């Protein structure tokens, strides 16, 4: 098998058929062999029903995995990579925002340059609000600085990997997956090519602003211990400042006999220090929660059903 396409789907009922058609139109005749792997990530609409029907009629090898509930796109990508049999494996969204034609460019580049292990596509122009674009830019700059790994601006999960890199990604079994970080962390040679994201074919994005913030926190906490170090630094600075203030107050009292006006200062300091402490405790909690979850060694996802169109098990 030359290429496997891993397609995570969450509430993509109206996009499955057009996505399948677009992939077949783009790839047919250009590749010796390819397969499509759709992962239904606990959709609430008729995504699985549509996948089941299409699996019987698909003009190319097709697998469909049905999760028992929504485990998130990163788990869906992991499941797809596990099932992929291709020499090259592409991760592509199921909403037609990422053109399947770009996959051919990626494959051509991997064929032409054996030293490359991955080709990632990045968005040249982003169709999102300036505020979101600004926040994303800041976030990736921060991640670049905080971890010793590289994050290319605008690059998404839309990538084609060589088999060796797929195996490396699969060997990272962490529960709280931040795929973009994992793709960078495993190393290998990645080339970046531009693509223009199209509007969603149907449906709405499942990413609200708050979901993006949660994702950013997950990225930071699962990839760096930088916030913990920051806590130490803030603690040290606060302690030092308190020490200086203590000397100042004692000298004021002993040398000049000034009784320091107490109430507002004390209230402000208690609230400030209390606030900082709670913040740092929360931060610690984020890390401990991850240790707790990882310590349970639960599976990354649970599959309810798997279909394959050249499988006798197909009903
Ligand atoms: N997705 C998923 N599980 C989720 C959320 C999203 O598998 O919990 C899939 C979704 O079906 C799509 C891809 O991930 O194929 C990207 O999602 P979306 O289009 O909502 O994100 P955006 O393109 O806005 O970043
Ligand atoms: Mg999308």
Short mmCIF file of C-alpha atoms and ligand atoms in Angstrom, two decimals:
data_model
loop_
_atom_site.label_atom_id
_atom_site.label_comp_id
_atom_site.label_asym_id
_atom_site.label_seq_id
_atom_site.Cartn_x
_atom_site.Cartn_y
_atom_site.Cartn_z
CA UNK A 1 0.00 0.00 0.00
CA UNK A 2 1.51 3.31 -1.10
CA UNK A 3 -0.63 5.76 0.88
CA UNK A 4 -3.11 5.69 3.76
CA UNK A 5 -5.32 8.70 4.40
CA UNK A 6 -6.41 9.09 8.02
CA UNK A 7 -9.57 11.16 8.28
CA UNK A 8 -10.89 12.05 11.78
CA UNK A 9 -14.60 12.86 11.70
CA UNK A 10 -16.79 14.44 14.33
CA UNK A 11 -20.31 15.36 13.20
CA UNK A 12 -19.32 15.34 9.54
CA UNK A 13 -22.41 13.51 8.18
CA UNK A 14 -22.79 15.88 5.22
CA UNK A 15 -19.08 15.88 4.42
CA UNK A 16 -18.29 12.17 4.24
CA UNK A 17 -19.54 11.48 0.70
CA UNK A 18 -18.02 14.68 -0.79
CA UNK A 19 -14.76 13.94 1.05
CA UNK A 20 -14.63 10.39 -0.29
CA UNK A 21 -15.39 11.63 -3.82
CA UNK A 22 -12.77 14.40 -3.60
CA UNK A 23 -10.10 11.94 -2.40
CA UNK A 24 -10.87 9.41 -5.13
CA UNK A 25 -10.94 12.13 -7.84
CA UNK A 26 -7.64 13.57 -6.65
CA UNK A 27 -5.74 10.33 -6.08
CA UNK A 28 -7.11 7.85 -8.65
CA UNK A 29 -4.59 7.23 -11.41
CA UNK A 30 -1.81 9.12 -9.62
CA UNK A 31 -0.91 6.54 -7.02
CA UNK A 32 -0.34 2.81 -7.36
CA UNK A 33 -2.51 2.09 -4.33
CA UNK A 34 -4.16 4.00 -1.50
CA UNK A 35 -6.67 3.45 1.28
CA UNK A 36 -9.01 5.73 3.20
CA UNK A 37 -9.35 5.35 6.96
CA UNK A 38 -12.27 7.25 8.45
CA UNK A 39 -12.39 7.51 12.24
CA UNK A 40 -15.80 8.41 13.65
CA UNK A 41 -14.96 10.20 16.88
CA UNK A 42 -18.28 9.66 18.67
CA UNK A 43 -20.34 11.86 16.35
CA UNK A 44 -23.84 12.77 17.46
CA UNK A 45 -25.21 12.96 13.93
CA UNK A 46 -25.48 10.29 11.22
CA UNK A 47 -21.74 10.16 10.45
CA UNK A 48 -21.41 6.48 11.33
CA UNK A 49 -24.52 5.47 9.39
CA UNK A 50 -23.17 7.29 6.33
CA UNK A 51 -19.74 5.68 6.77
CA UNK A 52 -21.29 2.21 7.01
CA UNK A 53 -23.20 2.71 3.78
CA UNK A 54 -20.24 4.21 1.94
CA UNK A 55 -17.88 1.49 3.09
CA UNK A 56 -19.84 -1.01 0.96
CA UNK A 57 -19.74 1.13 -2.18
CA UNK A 58 -16.33 2.81 -1.95
CA UNK A 59 -14.31 2.41 -5.14
CA UNK A 60 -11.07 2.05 -3.15
CA UNK A 61 -9.94 0.21 -0.01
CA UNK A 62 -11.69 1.86 2.92
CA UNK A 63 -11.73 1.29 6.65
CA UNK A 64 -14.10 2.90 9.12
CA UNK A 65 -13.51 2.94 12.86
CA UNK A 66 -16.32 3.82 15.25
CA UNK A 67 -15.36 5.15 18.69
CA UNK A 68 -17.64 4.40 21.63
CA UNK A 69 -17.77 8.14 22.41
CA UNK A 70 -15.97 11.39 21.56
CA UNK A 71 -12.30 10.96 22.50
CA UNK A 72 -11.00 14.01 20.64
CA UNK A 73 -9.25 14.54 17.34
CA UNK A 74 -5.84 13.55 18.70
CA UNK A 75 -7.11 10.12 19.79
CA UNK A 76 -8.82 9.73 16.40
CA UNK A 77 -5.53 10.49 14.64
CA UNK A 78 -3.77 7.90 16.82
CA UNK A 79 -6.36 5.22 16.01
CA UNK A 80 -6.09 6.01 12.30
CA UNK A 81 -2.31 5.83 12.35
CA UNK A 82 -2.51 2.44 14.09
CA UNK A 83 -4.74 1.08 11.33
CA UNK A 84 -2.77 2.58 8.46
CA UNK A 85 -0.91 0.08 6.29
CA UNK A 86 0.61 2.57 3.83
CA UNK A 87 4.25 3.32 3.18
CA UNK A 88 3.15 6.96 3.50
CA UNK A 89 0.38 8.10 5.83
CA UNK A 90 -1.51 11.39 5.54
CA UNK A 91 -3.64 12.99 8.24
CA UNK A 92 -6.36 15.14 6.69
CA UNK A 93 -9.55 16.75 8.07
CA UNK A 94 -12.90 15.40 7.01
CA UNK A 95 -14.50 18.77 6.25
CA UNK A 96 -12.78 19.41 2.89
CA UNK A 97 -10.95 22.45 4.23
CA UNK A 98 -7.73 20.75 3.30
CA UNK A 99 -7.62 19.94 -0.43
CA UNK A 100 -6.81 16.26 -1.20
CA UNK A 101 -4.83 17.50 -4.25
CA UNK A 102 -2.21 18.88 -1.85
CA UNK A 103 -1.63 15.28 -0.69
CA UNK A 104 -0.23 14.50 -4.15
CA UNK A 105 2.25 17.36 -3.78
CA UNK A 106 3.31 15.92 -0.42
CA UNK A 107 3.74 12.42 -1.87
CA UNK A 108 5.74 13.78 -4.83
CA UNK A 109 8.05 15.62 -2.46
CA UNK A 110 8.60 12.52 -0.30
CA UNK A 111 9.28 10.46 -3.46
CA UNK A 112 11.75 13.01 -4.79
CA UNK A 113 13.60 13.65 -1.55
CA UNK A 114 14.43 10.45 0.34
CA UNK A 115 15.98 12.41 3.22
CA UNK A 116 12.54 13.85 4.08
CA UNK A 117 10.35 11.98 6.57
CA UNK A 118 7.37 14.28 6.67
CA UNK A 119 5.73 16.99 4.60
CA UNK A 120 3.46 19.35 6.51
CA UNK A 121 1.16 21.88 4.92
CA UNK A 122 0.75 25.31 6.42
CA UNK A 123 -1.96 27.85 5.71
CA UNK A 124 -0.75 30.82 3.72
CA UNK A 125 -3.68 33.00 4.55
CA UNK A 126 -5.85 32.17 7.51
CA UNK A 127 -9.60 32.59 7.46
CA UNK A 128 -10.03 33.44 11.11
CA UNK A 129 -10.47 36.60 13.12
CA UNK A 130 -7.40 38.73 13.72
CA UNK A 131 -7.74 38.16 17.44
CA UNK A 132 -7.64 34.35 17.12
CA UNK A 133 -4.74 34.59 14.63
CA UNK A 134 -2.85 36.85 17.05
CA UNK A 135 -3.44 34.49 20.01
CA UNK A 136 -2.31 31.47 17.97
CA UNK A 137 0.83 33.30 16.85
CA UNK A 138 1.70 34.25 20.46
CA UNK A 139 1.00 30.71 21.64
CA UNK A 140 3.34 29.12 19.11
CA UNK A 141 6.06 31.70 19.81
CA UNK A 142 5.76 30.84 23.51
CA UNK A 143 5.88 27.11 22.81
CA UNK A 144 8.92 27.63 20.57
CA UNK A 145 10.71 29.39 23.39
CA UNK A 146 9.53 27.15 26.22
CA UNK A 147 10.26 23.78 24.56
CA UNK A 148 13.31 22.99 22.57
CA UNK A 149 11.13 21.85 19.70
CA UNK A 150 10.11 23.66 16.58
CA UNK A 151 6.54 24.77 15.83
CA UNK A 152 6.02 26.08 12.34
CA UNK A 153 3.57 28.94 12.22
CA UNK A 154 0.28 28.05 10.55
CA UNK A 155 1.17 24.35 10.22
CA UNK A 156 -1.69 22.11 11.21
CA UNK A 157 -2.12 18.35 11.50
CA UNK A 158 -2.37 18.17 7.71
CA UNK A 159 0.78 16.13 7.06
CA UNK A 160 2.14 13.13 5.22
CA UNK A 161 4.57 10.89 7.08
CA UNK A 162 6.91 8.18 6.00
CA UNK A 163 6.36 4.85 7.80
CA UNK A 164 9.34 5.25 10.15
CA UNK A 165 7.93 8.47 11.53
CA UNK A 166 4.47 6.93 11.95
CA UNK A 167 6.00 4.17 14.09
CA UNK A 168 7.79 6.81 16.17
CA UNK A 169 4.55 8.75 16.73
CA UNK A 170 2.74 5.54 17.72
CA UNK A 171 5.46 4.73 20.25
CA UNK A 172 4.41 7.82 22.25
CA UNK A 173 1.46 6.50 24.19
CA UNK A 174 0.72 9.52 26.36
CA UNK A 175 -2.93 9.95 27.21
CA UNK A 176 -3.15 13.71 26.95
CA UNK A 177 -2.09 13.99 23.33
CA UNK A 178 -1.05 17.22 21.73
CA UNK A 179 -0.42 15.95 18.22
CA UNK A 180 1.33 19.01 16.84
CA UNK A 181 3.84 18.84 19.69
CA UNK A 182 4.30 15.09 19.26
CA UNK A 183 4.96 15.49 15.52
CA UNK A 184 7.73 17.96 16.34
CA UNK A 185 9.03 16.10 19.38
CA UNK A 186 9.76 12.84 17.54
CA UNK A 187 12.21 14.75 15.32
CA UNK A 188 12.84 13.57 11.73
CA UNK A 189 13.10 15.89 8.72
CA UNK A 190 9.99 17.86 7.95
CA UNK A 191 9.42 20.07 4.90
CA UNK A 192 6.66 22.69 4.89
CA UNK A 193 4.55 23.51 1.87
CA UNK A 194 1.84 26.18 1.68
CA UNK A 195 -1.84 25.45 1.05
CA UNK A 196 -4.96 27.55 1.04
CA UNK A 197 -7.62 26.37 3.44
CA UNK A 198 -11.08 26.28 1.89
CA UNK A 199 -14.27 27.10 3.73
CA UNK A 200 -15.85 24.16 5.52
CA UNK A 201 -17.96 22.11 3.08
CA UNK A 202 -20.80 21.71 5.61
CA UNK A 203 -21.35 22.07 9.34
CA UNK A 204 -19.54 24.20 11.89
CA UNK A 205 -16.11 24.03 13.38
CA UNK A 206 -16.08 22.27 16.74
CA UNK A 207 -13.49 24.75 18.08
CA UNK A 208 -14.90 27.57 20.16
CA UNK A 209 -12.57 30.19 21.62
CA UNK A 210 -12.65 28.51 25.05
CA UNK A 211 -11.91 25.11 23.52
CA UNK A 212 -8.88 26.70 21.86
CA UNK A 213 -7.75 28.13 25.22
CA UNK A 214 -8.12 24.68 26.82
CA UNK A 215 -6.15 23.17 23.95
CA UNK A 216 -3.40 25.77 24.43
CA UNK A 217 -3.20 24.96 28.16
CA UNK A 218 -3.05 21.26 27.31
CA UNK A 219 -0.22 21.99 24.87
CA UNK A 220 1.77 23.95 27.41
CA UNK A 221 1.24 21.56 30.32
CA UNK A 222 1.84 18.38 28.33
CA UNK A 223 4.97 19.67 26.63
CA UNK A 224 6.83 21.90 29.05
CA UNK A 225 7.59 22.23 32.72
CA UNK A 226 8.23 25.89 32.11
CA UNK A 227 5.18 27.07 34.19
CA UNK A 228 6.54 25.13 37.19
CA UNK A 229 9.85 26.92 36.85
CA UNK A 230 7.97 30.18 36.50
CA UNK A 231 6.24 29.40 39.82
CA UNK A 232 9.62 28.98 41.48
CA UNK A 233 10.84 32.28 40.05
CA UNK A 234 7.69 34.16 41.09
CA UNK A 235 7.95 32.60 44.58
CA UNK A 236 11.60 33.63 44.88
CA UNK A 237 10.91 37.20 43.71
CA UNK A 238 7.96 37.58 46.11
CA UNK A 239 10.04 36.26 49.02
CA UNK A 240 12.88 38.64 48.19
CA UNK A 241 10.56 41.63 47.93
CA UNK A 242 8.89 40.73 51.25
CA UNK A 243 12.31 40.54 52.88
CA UNK A 244 13.25 43.99 51.58
CA UNK A 245 9.90 45.39 52.73
CA UNK A 246 10.40 43.85 56.17
CA UNK A 247 13.77 45.60 56.54
CA UNK A 248 12.17 48.86 55.39
CA UNK A 249 9.35 48.58 57.95
CA UNK A 250 11.70 47.70 60.83
CA UNK A 251 14.05 50.60 60.02
CA UNK A 252 11.08 52.97 59.72
CA UNK A 253 9.79 51.92 63.13
CA UNK A 254 13.13 51.80 65.01
CA UNK A 255 14.89 54.80 63.44
CA UNK A 256 12.01 57.17 62.88
CA UNK A 257 9.37 55.81 65.23
CA UNK A 258 6.78 55.75 62.43
CA UNK A 259 4.07 53.21 63.05
CA UNK A 260 3.30 51.86 59.60
CA UNK A 261 -0.32 52.45 58.61
CA UNK A 262 -1.35 48.84 58.56
CA UNK A 263 -4.84 47.86 57.44
CA UNK A 264 -4.89 48.56 53.66
CA UNK A 265 -1.32 47.29 53.19
CA UNK A 266 -2.07 44.04 55.00
CA UNK A 267 -5.31 43.42 53.13
CA UNK A 268 -3.68 44.10 49.75
CA UNK A 269 -0.70 41.90 50.57
CA UNK A 270 -2.83 39.02 51.88
CA UNK A 271 -4.99 39.09 48.75
CA UNK A 272 -2.01 39.37 46.44
CA UNK A 273 0.01 36.60 48.04
CA UNK A 274 -3.10 34.44 48.46
CA UNK A 275 -3.93 34.94 44.79
CA UNK A 276 -0.44 34.03 43.64
CA UNK A 277 -0.46 30.93 45.88
CA UNK A 278 -3.80 29.73 44.55
CA UNK A 279 -2.66 30.30 40.99
CA UNK A 280 0.50 28.29 41.56
CA UNK A 281 -1.47 25.53 43.31
CA UNK A 282 -3.80 25.38 40.33
CA UNK A 283 -0.79 25.10 38.06
CA UNK A 284 0.63 22.25 40.14
CA UNK A 285 -2.80 20.66 40.02
CA UNK A 286 -2.75 20.69 36.21
CA UNK A 287 0.43 18.63 36.24
CA UNK A 288 -0.68 16.31 39.06
CA UNK A 289 -4.00 15.69 37.28
CA UNK A 290 -2.07 14.55 34.23
CA UNK A 291 0.10 12.22 36.28
CA UNK A 292 -3.09 10.84 37.87
CA UNK A 293 -4.79 10.23 34.52
CA UNK A 294 -1.67 8.76 32.92
CA UNK A 295 -1.15 6.55 36.00
CA UNK A 296 -4.43 4.75 35.29
CA UNK A 297 -3.04 3.52 31.95
CA UNK A 298 -6.40 3.73 30.30
CA UNK A 299 -6.61 3.17 26.56
CA UNK A 300 -6.47 6.32 24.42
CA UNK A 301 -9.81 5.40 22.87
CA UNK A 302 -12.35 2.60 22.79
CA UNK A 303 -13.56 1.17 19.52
CA UNK A 304 -17.11 -0.03 19.17
CA UNK A 305 -16.92 -1.28 15.62
CA UNK A 306 -14.45 -1.45 12.76
CA UNK A 307 -15.42 -1.94 9.14
CA UNK A 308 -13.30 -2.71 6.15
CA UNK A 309 -14.63 -3.04 2.60
CA UNK A 310 -12.50 -6.04 1.70
CA UNK A 311 -13.39 -7.79 4.94
CA UNK A 312 -15.89 -10.65 5.24
CA UNK A 313 -16.99 -9.22 8.57
CA UNK A 314 -18.74 -6.41 6.73
CA UNK A 315 -22.48 -6.66 7.23
N1 LIG B 1 -12.65 16.36 14.93
C1 LIG B 1 -12.62 15.14 15.59
N2 LIG B 1 -12.93 15.12 16.93
C2 LIG B 1 -13.28 16.25 17.63
C3 LIG B 1 -13.27 17.48 16.93
C4 LIG B 1 -12.96 17.50 15.59
O1 LIG B 1 -12.32 14.12 15.01
O2 LIG B 1 -13.56 16.14 18.83
C5 LIG B 1 -12.31 16.40 13.48
C6 LIG B 1 -13.34 17.09 12.60
O3 LIG B 1 -14.36 16.22 12.17
C7 LIG B 1 -12.49 17.57 11.42
C8 LIG B 1 -11.15 17.87 12.10
O4 LIG B 1 -11.14 17.15 13.32
O5 LIG B 1 -12.32 16.56 10.46
C9 LIG B 1 -10.95 19.34 12.33
O6 LIG B 1 -12.02 19.85 13.09
P1 LIG B 1 -12.69 21.26 12.80
O7 LIG B 1 -12.99 21.40 11.34
O8 LIG B 1 -13.84 21.40 13.75
O9 LIG B 1 -11.51 22.23 13.22
P2 LIG B 1 -10.91 23.50 12.42
O10 LIG B 1 -10.80 23.11 10.97
O11 LIG B 1 -11.88 24.59 12.64
O12 LIG B 1 -9.58 23.70 13.08
MG1 LIG B 2 -12.11 22.33 9.78
#
